[in-house]
PDB file of C-alpha atoms and ligand atoms in Angstrom:
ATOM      1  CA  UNK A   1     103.430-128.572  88.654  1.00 65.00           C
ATOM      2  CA  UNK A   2     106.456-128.087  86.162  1.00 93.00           C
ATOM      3  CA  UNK A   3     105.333-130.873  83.814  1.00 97.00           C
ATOM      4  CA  UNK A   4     102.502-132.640  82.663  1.00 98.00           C
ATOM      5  CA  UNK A   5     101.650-135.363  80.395  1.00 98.00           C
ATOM      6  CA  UNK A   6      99.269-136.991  78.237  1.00 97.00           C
ATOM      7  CA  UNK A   7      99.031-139.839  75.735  1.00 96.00           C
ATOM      8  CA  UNK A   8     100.719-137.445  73.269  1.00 97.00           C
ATOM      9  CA  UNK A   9     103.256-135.155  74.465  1.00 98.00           C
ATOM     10  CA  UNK A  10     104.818-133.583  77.871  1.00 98.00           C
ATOM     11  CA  UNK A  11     105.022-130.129  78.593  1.00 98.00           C
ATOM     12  CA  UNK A  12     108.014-128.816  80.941  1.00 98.00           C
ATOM     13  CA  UNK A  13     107.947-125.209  82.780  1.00 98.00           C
ATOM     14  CA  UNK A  14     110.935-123.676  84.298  1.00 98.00           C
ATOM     15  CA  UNK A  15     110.212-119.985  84.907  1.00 96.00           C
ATOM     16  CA  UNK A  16     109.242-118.488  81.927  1.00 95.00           C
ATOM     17  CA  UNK A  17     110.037-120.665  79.486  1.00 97.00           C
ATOM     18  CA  UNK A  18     108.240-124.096  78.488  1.00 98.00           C
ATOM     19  CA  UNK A  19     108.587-126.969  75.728  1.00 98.00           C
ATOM     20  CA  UNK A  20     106.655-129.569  74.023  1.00 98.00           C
ATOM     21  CA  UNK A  21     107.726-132.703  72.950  1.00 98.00           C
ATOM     22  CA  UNK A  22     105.728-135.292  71.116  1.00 98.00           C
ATOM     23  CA  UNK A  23     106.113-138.747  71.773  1.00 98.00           C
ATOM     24  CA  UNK A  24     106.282-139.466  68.033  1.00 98.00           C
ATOM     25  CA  UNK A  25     109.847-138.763  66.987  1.00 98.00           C
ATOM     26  CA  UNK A  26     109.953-137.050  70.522  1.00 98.00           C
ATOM     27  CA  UNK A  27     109.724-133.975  68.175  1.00 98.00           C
ATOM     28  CA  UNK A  28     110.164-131.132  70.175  1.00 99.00           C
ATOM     29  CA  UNK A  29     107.317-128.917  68.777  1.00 98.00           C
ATOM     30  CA  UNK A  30     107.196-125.865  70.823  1.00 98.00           C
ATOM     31  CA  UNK A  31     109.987-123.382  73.023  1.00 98.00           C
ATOM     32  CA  UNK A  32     108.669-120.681  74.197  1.00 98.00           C
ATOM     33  CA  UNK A  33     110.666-117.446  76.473  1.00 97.00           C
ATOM     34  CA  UNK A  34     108.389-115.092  77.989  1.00 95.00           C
ATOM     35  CA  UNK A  35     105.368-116.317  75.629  1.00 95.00           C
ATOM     36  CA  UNK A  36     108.005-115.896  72.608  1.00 96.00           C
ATOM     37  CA  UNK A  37     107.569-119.393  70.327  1.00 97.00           C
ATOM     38  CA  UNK A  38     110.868-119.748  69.333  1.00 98.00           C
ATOM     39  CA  UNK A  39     110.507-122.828  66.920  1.00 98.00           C
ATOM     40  CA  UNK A  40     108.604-123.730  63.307  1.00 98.00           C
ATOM     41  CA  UNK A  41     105.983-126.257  63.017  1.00 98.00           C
ATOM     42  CA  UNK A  42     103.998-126.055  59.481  1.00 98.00           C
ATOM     43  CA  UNK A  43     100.587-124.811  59.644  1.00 98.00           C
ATOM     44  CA  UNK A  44     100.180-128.533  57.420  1.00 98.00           C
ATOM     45  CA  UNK A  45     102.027-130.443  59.877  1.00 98.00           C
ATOM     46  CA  UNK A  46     100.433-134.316  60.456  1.00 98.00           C
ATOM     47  CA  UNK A  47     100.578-134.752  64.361  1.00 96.00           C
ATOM     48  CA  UNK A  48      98.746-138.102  64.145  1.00 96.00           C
ATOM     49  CA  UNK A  49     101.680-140.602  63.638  1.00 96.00           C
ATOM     50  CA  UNK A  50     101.257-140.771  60.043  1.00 96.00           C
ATOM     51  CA  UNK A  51     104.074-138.856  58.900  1.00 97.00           C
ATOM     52  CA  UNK A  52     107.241-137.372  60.692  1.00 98.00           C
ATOM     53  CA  UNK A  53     106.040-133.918  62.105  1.00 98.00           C
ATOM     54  CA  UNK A  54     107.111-131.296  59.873  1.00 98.00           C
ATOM     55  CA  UNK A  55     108.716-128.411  62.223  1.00 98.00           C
ATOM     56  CA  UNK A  56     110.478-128.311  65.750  1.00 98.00           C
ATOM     57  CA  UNK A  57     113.173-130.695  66.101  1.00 99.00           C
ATOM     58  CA  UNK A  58     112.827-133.775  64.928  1.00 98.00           C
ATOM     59  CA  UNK A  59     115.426-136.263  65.498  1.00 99.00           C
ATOM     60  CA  UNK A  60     117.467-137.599  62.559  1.00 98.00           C
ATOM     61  CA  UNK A  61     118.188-141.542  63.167  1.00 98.00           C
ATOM     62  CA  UNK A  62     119.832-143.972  62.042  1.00 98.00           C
ATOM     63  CA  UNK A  63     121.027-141.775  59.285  1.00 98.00           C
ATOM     64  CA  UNK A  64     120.795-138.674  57.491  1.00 98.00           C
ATOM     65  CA  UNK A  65     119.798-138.740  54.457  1.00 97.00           C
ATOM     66  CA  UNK A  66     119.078-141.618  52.521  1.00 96.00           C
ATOM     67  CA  UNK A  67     122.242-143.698  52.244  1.00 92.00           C
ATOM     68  CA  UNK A  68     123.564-145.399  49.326  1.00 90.00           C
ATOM     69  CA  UNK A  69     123.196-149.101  49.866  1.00 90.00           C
ATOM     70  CA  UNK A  70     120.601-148.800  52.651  1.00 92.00           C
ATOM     71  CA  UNK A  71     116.842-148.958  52.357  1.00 94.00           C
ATOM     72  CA  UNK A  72     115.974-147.143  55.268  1.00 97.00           C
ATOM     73  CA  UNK A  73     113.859-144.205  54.643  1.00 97.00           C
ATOM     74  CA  UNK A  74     115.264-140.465  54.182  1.00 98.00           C
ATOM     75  CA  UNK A  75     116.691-139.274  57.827  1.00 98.00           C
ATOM     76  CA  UNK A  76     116.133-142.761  59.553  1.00 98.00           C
ATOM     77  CA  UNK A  77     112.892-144.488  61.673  1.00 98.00           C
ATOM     78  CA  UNK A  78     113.724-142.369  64.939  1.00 98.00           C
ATOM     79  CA  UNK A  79     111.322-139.455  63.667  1.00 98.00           C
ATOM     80  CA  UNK A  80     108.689-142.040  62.629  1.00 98.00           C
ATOM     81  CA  UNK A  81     108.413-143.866  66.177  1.00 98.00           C
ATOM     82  CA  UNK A  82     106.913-143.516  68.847  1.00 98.00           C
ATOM     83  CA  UNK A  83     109.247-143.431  71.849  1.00 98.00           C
ATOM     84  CA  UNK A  84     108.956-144.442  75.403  1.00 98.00           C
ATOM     85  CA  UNK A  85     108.645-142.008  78.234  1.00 98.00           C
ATOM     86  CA  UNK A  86     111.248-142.128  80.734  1.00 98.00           C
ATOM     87  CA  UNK A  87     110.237-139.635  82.855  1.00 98.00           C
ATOM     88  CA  UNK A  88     111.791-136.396  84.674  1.00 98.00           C
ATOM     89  CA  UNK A  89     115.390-136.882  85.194  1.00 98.00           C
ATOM     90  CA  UNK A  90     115.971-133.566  86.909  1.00 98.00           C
ATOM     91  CA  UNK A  91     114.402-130.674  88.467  1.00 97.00           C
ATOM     92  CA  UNK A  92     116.004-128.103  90.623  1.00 97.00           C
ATOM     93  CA  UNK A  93     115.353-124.029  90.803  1.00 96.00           C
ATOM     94  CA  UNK A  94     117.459-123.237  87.480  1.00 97.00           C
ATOM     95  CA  UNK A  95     115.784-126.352  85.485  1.00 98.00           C
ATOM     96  CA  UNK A  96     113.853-129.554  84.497  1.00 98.00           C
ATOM     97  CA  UNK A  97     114.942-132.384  82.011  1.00 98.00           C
ATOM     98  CA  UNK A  98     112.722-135.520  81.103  1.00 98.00           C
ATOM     99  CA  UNK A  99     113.871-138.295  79.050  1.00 98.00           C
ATOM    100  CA  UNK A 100     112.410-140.137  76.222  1.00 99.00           C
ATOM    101  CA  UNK A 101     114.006-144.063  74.797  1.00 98.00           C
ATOM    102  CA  UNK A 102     114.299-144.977  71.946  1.00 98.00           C
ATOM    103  CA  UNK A 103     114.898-149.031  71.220  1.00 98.00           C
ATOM    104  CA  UNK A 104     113.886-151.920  68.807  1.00 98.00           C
ATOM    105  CA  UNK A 105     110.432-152.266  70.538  1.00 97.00           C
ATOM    106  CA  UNK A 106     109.435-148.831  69.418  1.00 98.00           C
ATOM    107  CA  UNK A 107     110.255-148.876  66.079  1.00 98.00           C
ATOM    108  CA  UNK A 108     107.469-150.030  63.430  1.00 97.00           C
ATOM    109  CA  UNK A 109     107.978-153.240  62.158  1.00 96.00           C
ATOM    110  CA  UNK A 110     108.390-152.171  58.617  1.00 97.00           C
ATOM    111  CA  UNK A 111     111.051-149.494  59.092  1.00 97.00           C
ATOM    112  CA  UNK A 112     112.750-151.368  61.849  1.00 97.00           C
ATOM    113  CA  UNK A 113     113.367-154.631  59.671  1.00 97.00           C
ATOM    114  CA  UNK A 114     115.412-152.211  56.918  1.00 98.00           C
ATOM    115  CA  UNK A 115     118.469-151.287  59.645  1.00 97.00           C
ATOM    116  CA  UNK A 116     120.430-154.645  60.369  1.00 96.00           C
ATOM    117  CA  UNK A 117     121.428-153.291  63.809  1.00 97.00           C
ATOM    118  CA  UNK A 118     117.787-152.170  65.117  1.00 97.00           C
ATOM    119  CA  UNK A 119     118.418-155.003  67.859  1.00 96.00           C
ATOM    120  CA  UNK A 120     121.380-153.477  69.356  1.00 97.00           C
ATOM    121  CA  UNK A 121     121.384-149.937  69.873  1.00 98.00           C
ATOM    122  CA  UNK A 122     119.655-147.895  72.361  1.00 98.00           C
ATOM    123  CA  UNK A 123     118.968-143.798  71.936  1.00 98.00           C
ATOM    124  CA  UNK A 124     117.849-141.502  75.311  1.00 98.00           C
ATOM    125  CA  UNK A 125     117.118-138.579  74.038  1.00 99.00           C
ATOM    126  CA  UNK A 126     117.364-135.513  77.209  1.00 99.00           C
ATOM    127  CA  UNK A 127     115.470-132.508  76.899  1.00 98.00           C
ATOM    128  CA  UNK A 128     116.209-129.261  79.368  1.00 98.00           C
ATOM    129  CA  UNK A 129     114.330-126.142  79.765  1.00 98.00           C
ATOM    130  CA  UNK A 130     116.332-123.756  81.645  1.00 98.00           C
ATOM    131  CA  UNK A 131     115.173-120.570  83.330  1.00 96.00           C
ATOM    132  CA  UNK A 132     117.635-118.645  81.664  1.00 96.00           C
ATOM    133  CA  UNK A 133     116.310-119.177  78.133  1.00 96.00           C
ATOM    134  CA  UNK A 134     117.980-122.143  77.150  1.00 97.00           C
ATOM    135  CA  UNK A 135     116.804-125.158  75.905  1.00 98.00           C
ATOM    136  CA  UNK A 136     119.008-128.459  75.626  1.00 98.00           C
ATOM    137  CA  UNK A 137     118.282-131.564  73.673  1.00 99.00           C
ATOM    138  CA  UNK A 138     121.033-134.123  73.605  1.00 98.00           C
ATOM    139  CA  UNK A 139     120.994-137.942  72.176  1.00 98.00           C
ATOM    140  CA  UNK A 140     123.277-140.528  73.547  1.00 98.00           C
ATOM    141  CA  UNK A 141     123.138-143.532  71.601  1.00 98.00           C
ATOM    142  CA  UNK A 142     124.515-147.012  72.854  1.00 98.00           C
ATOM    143  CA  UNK A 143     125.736-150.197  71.174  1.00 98.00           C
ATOM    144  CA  UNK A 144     124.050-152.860  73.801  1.00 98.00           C
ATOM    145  CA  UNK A 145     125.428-155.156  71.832  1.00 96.00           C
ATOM    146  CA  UNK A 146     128.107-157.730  72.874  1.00 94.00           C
ATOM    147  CA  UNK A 147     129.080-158.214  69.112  1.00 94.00           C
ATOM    148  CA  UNK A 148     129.015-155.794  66.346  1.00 95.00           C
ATOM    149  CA  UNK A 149     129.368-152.322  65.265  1.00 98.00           C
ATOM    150  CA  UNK A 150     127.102-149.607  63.384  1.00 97.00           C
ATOM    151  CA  UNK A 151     127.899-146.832  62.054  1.00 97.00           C
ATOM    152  CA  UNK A 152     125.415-143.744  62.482  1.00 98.00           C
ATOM    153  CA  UNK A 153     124.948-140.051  61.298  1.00 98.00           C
ATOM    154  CA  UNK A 154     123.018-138.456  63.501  1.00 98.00           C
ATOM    155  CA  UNK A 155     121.225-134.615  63.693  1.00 99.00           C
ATOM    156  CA  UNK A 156     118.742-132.765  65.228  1.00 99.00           C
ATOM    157  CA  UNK A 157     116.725-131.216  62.376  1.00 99.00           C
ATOM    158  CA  UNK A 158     115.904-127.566  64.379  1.00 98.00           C
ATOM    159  CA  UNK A 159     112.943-125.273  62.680  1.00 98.00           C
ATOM    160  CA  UNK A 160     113.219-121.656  63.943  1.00 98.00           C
ATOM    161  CA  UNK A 161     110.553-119.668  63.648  1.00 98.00           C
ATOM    162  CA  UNK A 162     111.418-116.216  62.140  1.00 97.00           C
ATOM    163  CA  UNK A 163     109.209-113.375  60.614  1.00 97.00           C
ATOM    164  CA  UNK A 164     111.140-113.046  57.313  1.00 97.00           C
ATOM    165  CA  UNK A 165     113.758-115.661  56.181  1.00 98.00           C
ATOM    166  CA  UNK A 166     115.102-113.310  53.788  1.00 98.00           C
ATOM    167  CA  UNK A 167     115.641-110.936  56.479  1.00 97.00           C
ATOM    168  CA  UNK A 168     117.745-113.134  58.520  1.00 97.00           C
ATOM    169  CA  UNK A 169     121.768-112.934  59.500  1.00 98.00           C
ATOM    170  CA  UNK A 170     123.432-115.858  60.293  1.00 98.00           C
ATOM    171  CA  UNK A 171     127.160-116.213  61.206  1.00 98.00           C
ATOM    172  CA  UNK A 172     129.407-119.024  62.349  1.00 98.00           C
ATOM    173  CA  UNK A 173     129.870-120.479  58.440  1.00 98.00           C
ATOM    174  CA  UNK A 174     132.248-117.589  57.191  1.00 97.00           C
ATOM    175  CA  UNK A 175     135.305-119.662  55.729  1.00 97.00           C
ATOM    176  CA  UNK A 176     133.495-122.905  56.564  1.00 98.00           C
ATOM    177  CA  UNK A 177     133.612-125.996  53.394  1.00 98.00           C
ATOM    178  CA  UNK A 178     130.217-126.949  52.860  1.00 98.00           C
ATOM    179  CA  UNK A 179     128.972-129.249  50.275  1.00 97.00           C
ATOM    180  CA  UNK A 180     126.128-127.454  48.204  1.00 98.00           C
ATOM    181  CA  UNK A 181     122.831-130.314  48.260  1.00 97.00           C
ATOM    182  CA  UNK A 182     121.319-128.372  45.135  1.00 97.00           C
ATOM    183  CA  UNK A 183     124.279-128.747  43.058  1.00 97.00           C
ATOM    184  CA  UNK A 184     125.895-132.057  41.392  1.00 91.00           C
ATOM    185  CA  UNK A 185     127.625-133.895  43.536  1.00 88.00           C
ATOM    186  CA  UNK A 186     130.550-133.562  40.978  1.00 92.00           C
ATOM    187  CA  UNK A 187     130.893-129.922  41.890  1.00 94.00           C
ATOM    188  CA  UNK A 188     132.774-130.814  45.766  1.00 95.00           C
ATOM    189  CA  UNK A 189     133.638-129.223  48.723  1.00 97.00           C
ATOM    190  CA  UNK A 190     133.137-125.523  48.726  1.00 98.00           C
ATOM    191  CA  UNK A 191     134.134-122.667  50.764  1.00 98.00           C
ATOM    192  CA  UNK A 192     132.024-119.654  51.894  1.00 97.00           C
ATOM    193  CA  UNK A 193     133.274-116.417  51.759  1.00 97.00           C
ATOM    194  CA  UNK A 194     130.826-114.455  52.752  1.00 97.00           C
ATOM    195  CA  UNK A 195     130.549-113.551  56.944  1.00 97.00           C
ATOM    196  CA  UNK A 196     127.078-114.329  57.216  1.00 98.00           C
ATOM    197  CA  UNK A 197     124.143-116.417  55.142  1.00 98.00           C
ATOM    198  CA  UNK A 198     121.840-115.047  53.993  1.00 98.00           C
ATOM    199  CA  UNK A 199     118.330-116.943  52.973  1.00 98.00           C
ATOM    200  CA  UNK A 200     117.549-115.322  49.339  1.00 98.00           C
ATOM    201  CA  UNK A 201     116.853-118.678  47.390  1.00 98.00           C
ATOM    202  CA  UNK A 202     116.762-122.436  47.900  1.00 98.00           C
ATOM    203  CA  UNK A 203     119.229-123.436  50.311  1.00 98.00           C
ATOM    204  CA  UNK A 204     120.583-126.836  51.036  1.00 98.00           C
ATOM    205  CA  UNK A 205     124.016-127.071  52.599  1.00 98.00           C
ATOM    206  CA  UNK A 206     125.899-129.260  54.443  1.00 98.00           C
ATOM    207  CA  UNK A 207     128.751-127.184  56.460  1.00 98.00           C
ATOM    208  CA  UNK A 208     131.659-129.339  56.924  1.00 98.00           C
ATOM    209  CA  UNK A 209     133.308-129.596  60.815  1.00 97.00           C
ATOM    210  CA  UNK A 210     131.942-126.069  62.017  1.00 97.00           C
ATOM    211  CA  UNK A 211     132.719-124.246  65.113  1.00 97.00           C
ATOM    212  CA  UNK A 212     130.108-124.670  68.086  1.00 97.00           C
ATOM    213  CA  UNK A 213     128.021-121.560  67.754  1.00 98.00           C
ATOM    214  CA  UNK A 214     125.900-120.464  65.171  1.00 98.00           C
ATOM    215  CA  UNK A 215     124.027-117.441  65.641  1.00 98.00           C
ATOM    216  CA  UNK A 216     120.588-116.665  64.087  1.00 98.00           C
ATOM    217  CA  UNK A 217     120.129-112.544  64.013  1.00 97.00           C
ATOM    218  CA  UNK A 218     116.985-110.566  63.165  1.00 94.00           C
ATOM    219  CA  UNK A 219     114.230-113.414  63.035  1.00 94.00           C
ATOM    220  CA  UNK A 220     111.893-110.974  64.451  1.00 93.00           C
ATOM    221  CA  UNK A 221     110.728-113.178  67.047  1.00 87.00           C
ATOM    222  CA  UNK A 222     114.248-112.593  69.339  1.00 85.00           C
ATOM    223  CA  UNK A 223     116.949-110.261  68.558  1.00 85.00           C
ATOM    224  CA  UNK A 224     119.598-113.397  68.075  1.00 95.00           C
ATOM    225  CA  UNK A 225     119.322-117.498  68.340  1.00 97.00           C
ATOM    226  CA  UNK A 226     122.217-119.233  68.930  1.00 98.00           C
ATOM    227  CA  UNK A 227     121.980-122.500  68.550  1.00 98.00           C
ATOM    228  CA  UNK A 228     125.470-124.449  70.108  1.00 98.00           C
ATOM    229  CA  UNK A 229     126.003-128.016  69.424  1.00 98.00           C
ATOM    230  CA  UNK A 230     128.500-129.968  71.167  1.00 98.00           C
ATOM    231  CA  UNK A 231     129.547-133.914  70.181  1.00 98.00           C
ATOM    232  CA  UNK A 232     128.258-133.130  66.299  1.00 98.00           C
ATOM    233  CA  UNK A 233     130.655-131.900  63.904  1.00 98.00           C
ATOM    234  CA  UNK A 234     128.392-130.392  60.904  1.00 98.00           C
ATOM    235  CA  UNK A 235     125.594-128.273  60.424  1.00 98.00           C
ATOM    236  CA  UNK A 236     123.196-128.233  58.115  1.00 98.00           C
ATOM    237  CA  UNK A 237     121.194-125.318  56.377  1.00 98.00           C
ATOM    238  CA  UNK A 238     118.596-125.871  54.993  1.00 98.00           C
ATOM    239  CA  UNK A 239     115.189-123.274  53.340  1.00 98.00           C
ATOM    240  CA  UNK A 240     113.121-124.864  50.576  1.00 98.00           C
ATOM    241  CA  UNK A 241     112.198-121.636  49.571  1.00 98.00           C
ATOM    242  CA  UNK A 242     109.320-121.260  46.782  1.00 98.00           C
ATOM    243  CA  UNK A 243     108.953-124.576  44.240  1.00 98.00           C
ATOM    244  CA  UNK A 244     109.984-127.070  47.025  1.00 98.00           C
ATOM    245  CA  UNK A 245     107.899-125.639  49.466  1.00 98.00           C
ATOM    246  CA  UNK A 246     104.662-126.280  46.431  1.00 98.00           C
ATOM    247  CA  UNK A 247     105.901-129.458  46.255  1.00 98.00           C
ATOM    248  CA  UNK A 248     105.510-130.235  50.150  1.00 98.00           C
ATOM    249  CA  UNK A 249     101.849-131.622  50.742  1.00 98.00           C
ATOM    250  CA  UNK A 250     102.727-131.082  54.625  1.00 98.00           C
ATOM    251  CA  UNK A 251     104.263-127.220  54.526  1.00 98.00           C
ATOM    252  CA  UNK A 252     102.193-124.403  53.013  1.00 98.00           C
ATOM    253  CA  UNK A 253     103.484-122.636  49.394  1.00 98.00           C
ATOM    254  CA  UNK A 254     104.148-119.151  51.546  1.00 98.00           C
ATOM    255  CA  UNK A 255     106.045-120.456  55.085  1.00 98.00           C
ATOM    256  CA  UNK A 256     109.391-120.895  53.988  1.00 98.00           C
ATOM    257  CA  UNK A 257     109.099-116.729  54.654  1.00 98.00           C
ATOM    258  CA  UNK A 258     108.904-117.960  58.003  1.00 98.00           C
ATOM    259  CA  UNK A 259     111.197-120.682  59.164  1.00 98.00           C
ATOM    260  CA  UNK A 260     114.897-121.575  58.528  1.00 98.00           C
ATOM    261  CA  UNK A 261     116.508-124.873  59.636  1.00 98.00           C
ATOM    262  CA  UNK A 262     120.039-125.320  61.335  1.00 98.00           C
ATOM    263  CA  UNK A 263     120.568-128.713  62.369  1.00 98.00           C
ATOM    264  CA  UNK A 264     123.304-129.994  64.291  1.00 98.00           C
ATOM    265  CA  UNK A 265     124.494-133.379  63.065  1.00 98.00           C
ATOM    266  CA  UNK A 266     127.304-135.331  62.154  1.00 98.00           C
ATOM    267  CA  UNK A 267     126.435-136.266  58.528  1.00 97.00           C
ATOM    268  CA  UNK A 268     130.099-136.646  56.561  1.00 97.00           C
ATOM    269  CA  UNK A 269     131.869-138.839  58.539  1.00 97.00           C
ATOM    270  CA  UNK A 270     129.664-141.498  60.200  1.00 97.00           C
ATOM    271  CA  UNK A 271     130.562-142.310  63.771  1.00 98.00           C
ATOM    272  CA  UNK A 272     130.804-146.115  64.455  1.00 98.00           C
ATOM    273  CA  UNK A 273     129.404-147.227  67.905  1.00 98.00           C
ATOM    274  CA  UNK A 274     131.404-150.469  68.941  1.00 98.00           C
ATOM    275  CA  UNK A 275     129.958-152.919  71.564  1.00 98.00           C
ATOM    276  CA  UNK A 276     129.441-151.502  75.239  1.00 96.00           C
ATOM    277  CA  UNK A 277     130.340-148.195  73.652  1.00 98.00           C
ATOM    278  CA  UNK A 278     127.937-144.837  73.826  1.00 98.00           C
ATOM    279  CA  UNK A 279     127.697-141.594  71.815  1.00 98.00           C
ATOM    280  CA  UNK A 280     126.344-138.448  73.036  1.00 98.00           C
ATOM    281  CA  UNK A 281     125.339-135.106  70.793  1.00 98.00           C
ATOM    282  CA  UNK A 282     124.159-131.951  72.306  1.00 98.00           C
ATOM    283  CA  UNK A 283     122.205-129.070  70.748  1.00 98.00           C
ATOM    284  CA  UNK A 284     121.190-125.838  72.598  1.00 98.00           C
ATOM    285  CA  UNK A 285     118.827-123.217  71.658  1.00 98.00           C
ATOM    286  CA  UNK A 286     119.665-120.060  73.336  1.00 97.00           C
ATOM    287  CA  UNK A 287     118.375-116.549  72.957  1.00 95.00           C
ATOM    288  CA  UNK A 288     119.306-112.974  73.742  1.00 88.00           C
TER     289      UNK A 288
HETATM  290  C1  BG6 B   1     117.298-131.337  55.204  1.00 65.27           C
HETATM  291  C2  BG6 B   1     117.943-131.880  53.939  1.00 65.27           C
HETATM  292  O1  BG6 B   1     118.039-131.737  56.311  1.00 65.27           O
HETATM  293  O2  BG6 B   1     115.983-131.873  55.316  1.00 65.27           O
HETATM  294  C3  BG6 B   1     117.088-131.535  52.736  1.00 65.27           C
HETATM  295  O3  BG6 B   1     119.252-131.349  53.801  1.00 65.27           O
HETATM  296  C4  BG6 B   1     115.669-132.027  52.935  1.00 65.27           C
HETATM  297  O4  BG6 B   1     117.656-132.102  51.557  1.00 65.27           O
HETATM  298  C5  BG6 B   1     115.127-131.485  54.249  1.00 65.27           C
HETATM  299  O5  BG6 B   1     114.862-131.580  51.857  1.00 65.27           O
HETATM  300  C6  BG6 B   1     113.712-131.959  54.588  1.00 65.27           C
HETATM  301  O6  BG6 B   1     113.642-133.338  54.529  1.00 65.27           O
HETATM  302  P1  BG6 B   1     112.279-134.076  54.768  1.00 65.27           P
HETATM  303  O7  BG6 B   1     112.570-135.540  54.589  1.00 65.27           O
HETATM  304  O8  BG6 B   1     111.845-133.759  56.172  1.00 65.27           O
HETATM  305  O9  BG6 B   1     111.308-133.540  53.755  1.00 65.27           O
END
């Protein structure tokens, strides 16, 4: 059997790699290749529904963020619902995908009341394991309504596990703008000169209309992680390194030694779904 379920998560095989994914958030919470986890989830993590689960991927919806004028919760309801199970979409010798929904009947009550266009949209979120090594996770979001638009900024918030963060190479942001989260918002759009990042300190940054590939080198668990978006146009980084990690009652003071985020999203310029119209953002986690 390829894939299994339970009342909390499915598990897909292809070869000799595997997932997990929750049905809260449908947080992907495990990748492995050849036994290899390639993803974060805090040693603190809640897994019980009552908070968003901190590591893997969770999925960033409505908004990222919170949102000036909106009192929806930091990075939306869609990590703090529990979603429908679709079921296997495709299986063939190379790989498997099962999909997950996303809709106004899955969202709680509280959180669901704060959007004013939780009635109208739809999200399928698609998650591949691959043979090769690969794993896909891609959101299409719909407008099902006949009336009305919404804008959205959505992003897959990707923990990879390393051994060291400090020890980690990452390249696809030389030249790149990026606005700096830690600084004042006075400060603008920056530019990086540097041909990788490096993780020596707090980081926080919102790259602005990056290229497709950003490549993750030395995290001790893989010689390189790529992880490819397509459909998103930013990318965020993102290590809370030593005070905001004491300050996290869900991540332990020393694990920001072992995780970085880069999330695939498209955060600065909010895509607006019109009626009968559909969205679709695609992340892949390769490895070599
Ligand atoms: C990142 C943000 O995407 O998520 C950070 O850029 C934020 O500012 C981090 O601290 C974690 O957010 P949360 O809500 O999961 O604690």
């Amino acid at each position: 059997m390829a894939w299994s379920k339970d009342e909390k998560k499915v598990v897909l095989e292809k070869g000799e790699c595997s997932c997990e994914v929750h049905l809260y958030g449908a947080t992907v919470t495990s990748f492995k290749v050849k036994g290899k986890e390639i993803l974060f989830v805090s040693s603190k993590a809640k897994t019980d529904g009552s908070k968003a689960i901190r590591g893997g991927v969770p999925v960033v919806f409505p908004q990222f963020g919170k949102v000036a004028g909106s009192e929806l919760p930091q990075h939306g309801f869609a990590r703090n619902s529990t979603w429908s199970w679709i079921g296997v979409s495709k299986e063939n010798d190379e790989e498997i995908s099962a999909q997950f929904g996303l809709s106004a009947a899955n969202i709680p009550e509280a959180l669901g009341k704060l959007w004013p266009h939780t009635a109208i949209f739809n999200l399928v979120l698609t998650v591949s394991v691959y043979k090769s090594g690969k794993l896909d996770i891609a959101m299409q979001v719909k407008n099902i309504g006949k009336a009305g638009e919404f804008p959205i900024t959505p992003l897959l918030h990707t923990y990879l596990r390393c051994s060291k963060s400090s020890d980690l190479s990452i390249s696809g942001f030389s030249s790149c703008q990026y606005l700096d989260k830690l600084l004042h918002e006075s400060v603008g759009v920056l530019t990086d000169a540097n041909s990788t990042a490096k993780i020596a300190s707090e980081v926080d940054r919102v790259y602005i209309r990056v290229g497709n590939d950003i490549a993750v080198k030395n995290t001790g668990v893989m010689d390189t992680v790529t992880v490819s978006k397509n459909g998103f146009s930013d990318v965020v980084l993102w290590n809370p390194w030593i005070e905001k990690s004491k300050s996290m009652a869900d991540f332990d003071d020393e694990e920001y030694h072992q995780m970085v985020c880069v999330e695939p999203g498209t955060v600065i310029d909010p895509i607006v779904i019109k009626p009968d119209q559909s969205w679709t953002g695609t992340q892949t986690i390769a490895v070599t």
